[in-house]
Amino acid sequence: MDSQILDKSQIKIYLLIGGGTDSAALINFYQSRRANINGIHFNYGQPSLAGERRSVNALAEYYQISISSIDLGMKISHAKGEYYCRNATLLMAAASTFSAKQGILSLGIHSGTPYYDCSPEFLQDIQHLFDGYFGGTVQIEAPFLDFTKQDIYKYCHKNKVPVEITFSCERQSDRPCGECPSCINRRMLDAIR
């Protein structure tokens, strides 16, 4: 896609925010570049919804950004930590809310996961769909695509990202379960700090 189509200094960047460390790093990344950002948080029937919302609201307050909450009215199926078609569903749902039909959608996916919707191939495929729908006026970005989870934690530490207000659990909303992959990754963050 021709990168000259959108002038990033003039366009709104919409961040898909889930409330975890990846989301906090994503907000910090764009805010440090003085980008015009808004966050979007989705309810897709995830067990961690209440904990995510608490964290998303805390991040919005800390970074002084606007967050839209969207209820998809459906539950995305999952097994063994993978939510099927989640990133594609959330990206399409977010783009469908654009009134001007232009902008940049960004998400905090990173390397080191086995999921298709966290891969360079996914980004290419979904960008191709968006180009078909929007003729190049909506772009997908994933600034941490080449980062490992540990790289994101190091980024957070180096840039003083407030990870203590994030929530990273896939199974519970009240407090982390301590056993899911997100909780295990969170312990890695604590070891780095």
GROMACS .gro file of C-alpha atoms in nm:
model
  193
    1MET     CA    1   0.000   0.000   0.000
    2ASP     CA    2   0.120   0.352  -0.077
    3SER     CA    3   0.225   0.509   0.253
    4GLN     CA    4   0.161   0.856   0.108
    5ILE     CA    5  -0.217   0.807   0.112
    6LEU     CA    6  -0.254   0.908   0.477
    7ASP     CA    7  -0.078   1.198   0.647
    8LYS     CA    8  -0.027   1.053   0.996
    9SER     CA    9   0.012   1.394   1.158
   10GLN     CA   10  -0.342   1.485   1.050
   11ILE     CA   11  -0.519   1.151   1.100
   12LYS     CA   12  -0.673   0.999   1.411
   13ILE     CA   13  -0.514   0.680   1.541
   14TYR     CA   14  -0.748   0.435   1.712
   15LEU     CA   15  -0.587   0.194   1.956
   16LEU     CA   16  -0.749  -0.138   2.039
   17ILE     CA   17  -0.704  -0.147   2.415
   18GLY     CA   18  -0.752  -0.452   2.636
   19GLY     CA   19  -0.604  -0.314   2.957
   20GLY     CA   20  -0.287  -0.525   2.972
   21THR     CA   21   0.078  -0.436   2.940
   22ASP     CA   22   0.064  -0.447   2.559
   23SER     CA   23  -0.213  -0.187   2.565
   24ALA     CA   24  -0.027   0.036   2.808
   25ALA     CA   25   0.288   0.016   2.595
   26LEU     CA   26   0.082   0.095   2.283
   27ILE     CA   27  -0.065   0.410   2.439
   28ASN     CA   28   0.279   0.521   2.554
   29PHE     CA   29   0.430   0.452   2.210
   30TYR     CA   30   0.186   0.676   2.025
   31GLN     CA   31   0.161   0.942   2.292
   32SER     CA   32   0.539   0.980   2.296
   33ARG     CA   33   0.510   1.056   1.922
   34ARG     CA   34   0.242   1.317   1.991
   35ALA     CA   35  -0.010   1.124   1.783
   36ASN     CA   36  -0.379   1.208   1.785
   37ILE     CA   37  -0.507   0.894   1.963
   38ASN     CA   38  -0.830   0.747   2.093
   39GLY     CA   39  -0.872   0.408   2.254
   40ILE     CA   40  -1.138   0.146   2.187
   41HIS     CA   41  -1.223  -0.130   2.434
   42PHE     CA   42  -1.455  -0.414   2.339
   43ASN     CA   43  -1.685  -0.641   2.535
   44TYR     CA   44  -1.687  -0.970   2.347
   45GLY     CA   45  -1.797  -1.188   2.636
   46GLN     CA   46  -1.450  -1.231   2.785
   47PRO     CA   47  -1.433  -1.351   3.148
   48SER     CA   48  -1.183  -1.076   3.227
   49LEU     CA   49  -1.414  -0.790   3.124
   50ALA     CA   50  -1.447  -0.614   3.462
   51GLY     CA   51  -1.072  -0.626   3.531
   52GLU     CA   52  -1.000  -0.504   3.178
   53ARG     CA   53  -1.242  -0.214   3.214
   54ARG     CA   54  -1.087  -0.107   3.544
   55SER     CA   55  -0.745  -0.106   3.382
   56VAL     CA   56  -0.862   0.064   3.061
   57ASN     CA   57  -1.024   0.343   3.266
   58ALA     CA   58  -0.710   0.381   3.478
   59LEU     CA   59  -0.491   0.399   3.165
   60ALA     CA   60  -0.725   0.654   3.007
   61GLU     CA   61  -0.704   0.870   3.317
   62TYR     CA   62  -0.327   0.834   3.349
   63TYR     CA   63  -0.258   0.918   2.983
   64GLN     CA   64  -0.551   1.161   2.950
   65ILE     CA   65  -0.698   0.994   2.641
   66SER     CA   66  -1.052   0.922   2.535
   67ILE     CA   67  -1.169   0.559   2.538
   68SER     CA   68  -1.481   0.428   2.367
   69SER     CA   69  -1.637   0.111   2.504
   70ILE     CA   70  -1.820  -0.104   2.252
   71ASP     CA   71  -2.037  -0.403   2.339
   72LEU     CA   72  -2.026  -0.648   2.048
   73GLY     CA   73  -2.335  -0.826   2.179
   74MET     CA   74  -2.169  -1.162   2.121
   75LYS     CA   75  -1.920  -1.396   2.278
   76ILE     CA   76  -1.607  -1.487   2.085
   77SER     CA   77  -1.526  -1.857   2.125
   78HIS     CA   78  -1.192  -1.958   2.266
   79ALA     CA   79  -0.983  -2.260   2.356
   80LYS     CA   80  -0.640  -2.290   2.518
   81GLY     CA   81  -0.592  -1.913   2.534
   82GLU     CA   82  -0.681  -1.843   2.172
   83TYR     CA   83  -0.990  -1.639   2.089
   84TYR     CA   84  -1.091  -1.740   1.738
   85CYS     CA   85  -1.091  -1.448   1.491
   86ARG     CA   86  -1.073  -1.198   1.778
   87ASN     CA   87  -0.832  -0.947   1.625
   88ALA     CA   88  -1.004  -0.957   1.286
   89THR     CA   89  -1.345  -0.915   1.451
   90LEU     CA   90  -1.230  -0.624   1.668
   91LEU     CA   91  -1.053  -0.448   1.381
   92MET     CA   92  -1.355  -0.480   1.151
   93ALA     CA   93  -1.592  -0.367   1.426
   94ALA     CA   94  -1.373  -0.065   1.505
   95ALA     CA   95  -1.346   0.039   1.139
   96SER     CA   96  -1.720   0.006   1.094
   97THR     CA   97  -1.767   0.287   1.348
   98PHE     CA   98  -1.557   0.541   1.155
   99SER     CA   99  -1.778   0.821   1.029
  100ALA     CA  100  -1.513   0.964   0.796
  101LYS     CA  101  -1.398   0.618   0.681
  102GLN     CA  102  -1.034   0.701   0.736
  103GLY     CA  103  -0.782   0.650   1.012
  104ILE     CA  104  -0.523   0.419   1.153
  105LEU     CA  105  -0.612   0.122   1.370
  106SER     CA  106  -0.335  -0.008   1.591
  107LEU     CA  107  -0.309  -0.308   1.814
  108GLY     CA  108  -0.043  -0.436   2.052
  109ILE     CA  109   0.023  -0.778   1.899
  110HIS     CA  110   0.377  -0.912   1.930
  111SER     CA  111   0.593  -1.202   1.818
  112GLY     CA  112   0.633  -1.527   2.004
  113THR     CA  113   0.271  -1.641   1.997
  114PRO     CA  114   0.140  -1.928   1.784
  115TYR     CA  115  -0.175  -1.740   1.683
  116TYR     CA  116  -0.236  -1.645   1.320
  117ASP     CA  117  -0.394  -1.312   1.421
  118CYS     CA  118  -0.067  -1.208   1.583
  119SER     CA  119   0.144  -1.268   1.273
  120PRO     CA  120   0.282  -1.056   0.986
  121GLU     CA  121   0.067  -1.264   0.750
  122PHE     CA  122  -0.245  -1.167   0.940
  123LEU     CA  123  -0.156  -0.798   0.918
  124GLN     CA  124  -0.101  -0.826   0.543
  125ASP     CA  125  -0.426  -1.018   0.494
  126ILE     CA  126  -0.638  -0.784   0.705
  127GLN     CA  127  -0.480  -0.477   0.543
  128HIS     CA  128  -0.576  -0.622   0.204
  129LEU     CA  129  -0.939  -0.649   0.322
  130PHE     CA  130  -0.934  -0.293   0.455
  131ASP     CA  131  -0.788  -0.168   0.127
  132GLY     CA  132  -1.081  -0.332  -0.050
  133TYR     CA  133  -1.333  -0.169   0.182
  134PHE     CA  134  -1.171   0.172   0.225
  135GLY     CA  135  -0.944   0.219  -0.077
  136GLY     CA  136  -0.633   0.278   0.132
  137THR     CA  137  -0.776   0.533   0.376
  138VAL     CA  138  -0.771   0.295   0.674
  139GLN     CA  139  -0.438   0.146   0.777
  140ILE     CA  140  -0.352  -0.122   1.029
  141GLU     CA  141  -0.044  -0.081   1.246
  142ALA     CA  142   0.124  -0.305   1.501
  143PRO     CA  143   0.438  -0.126   1.624
  144PHE     CA  144   0.540  -0.418   1.849
  145LEU     CA  145   0.501  -0.694   1.590
  146ASP     CA  146   0.872  -0.779   1.604
  147PHE     CA  147   0.890  -0.752   1.984
  148THR     CA  148   0.873  -1.052   2.213
  149LYS     CA  149   0.666  -1.025   2.529
  150GLN     CA  150   0.990  -0.971   2.719
  151ASP     CA  151   1.081  -0.687   2.480
  152ILE     CA  152   0.747  -0.520   2.558
  153TYR     CA  153   0.814  -0.553   2.931
  154LYS     CA  154   1.158  -0.397   2.882
  155TYR     CA  155   0.998  -0.116   2.679
  156CYS     CA  156   0.752  -0.056   2.963
  157HIS     CA  157   1.030  -0.048   3.221
  158LYS     CA  158   1.250   0.183   3.014
  159ASN     CA  159   0.964   0.424   2.936
  160LYS     CA  160   0.810   0.420   3.285
  161VAL     CA  161   0.481   0.275   3.162
  162PRO     CA  162   0.247   0.233   3.462
  163VAL     CA  163   0.217  -0.146   3.444
  164GLU     CA  164   0.088  -0.157   3.802
  165ILE     CA  165  -0.250  -0.030   3.677
  166THR     CA  166  -0.280  -0.291   3.401
  167PHE     CA  167  -0.477  -0.614   3.421
  168SER     CA  168  -0.353  -0.937   3.263
  169CYS     CA  169  -0.569  -1.241   3.324
  170GLU     CA  170  -0.773  -1.445   3.078
  171ARG     CA  171  -0.994  -1.627   3.326
  172GLN     CA  172  -1.111  -1.387   3.598
  173SER     CA  173  -1.219  -1.028   3.645
  174ASP     CA  174  -1.182  -0.971   4.016
  175ARG     CA  175  -0.818  -1.068   4.059
  176PRO     CA  176  -0.565  -1.258   3.846
  177CYS     CA  177  -0.594  -1.637   3.858
  178GLY     CA  178  -0.215  -1.681   3.856
  179GLU     CA  179  -0.233  -1.982   3.622
  180CYS     CA  180  -0.335  -1.866   3.273
  181PRO     CA  181  -0.071  -1.773   3.010
  182SER     CA  182  -0.129  -1.400   3.073
  183CYS     CA  183  -0.070  -1.442   3.446
  184ILE     CA  184   0.245  -1.646   3.381
  185ASN     CA  185   0.371  -1.372   3.146
  186ARG     CA  186   0.292  -1.112   3.411
  187ARG     CA  187   0.523  -1.289   3.656
  188MET     CA  188   0.798  -1.245   3.395
  189LEU     CA  189   0.733  -0.869   3.403
  190ASP     CA  190   0.767  -0.866   3.779
  191ALA     CA  191   1.106  -1.043   3.745
  192ILE     CA  192   1.227  -0.774   3.499
  193ARG     CA  193   1.123  -0.488   3.726
   0.00000   0.00000   0.00000
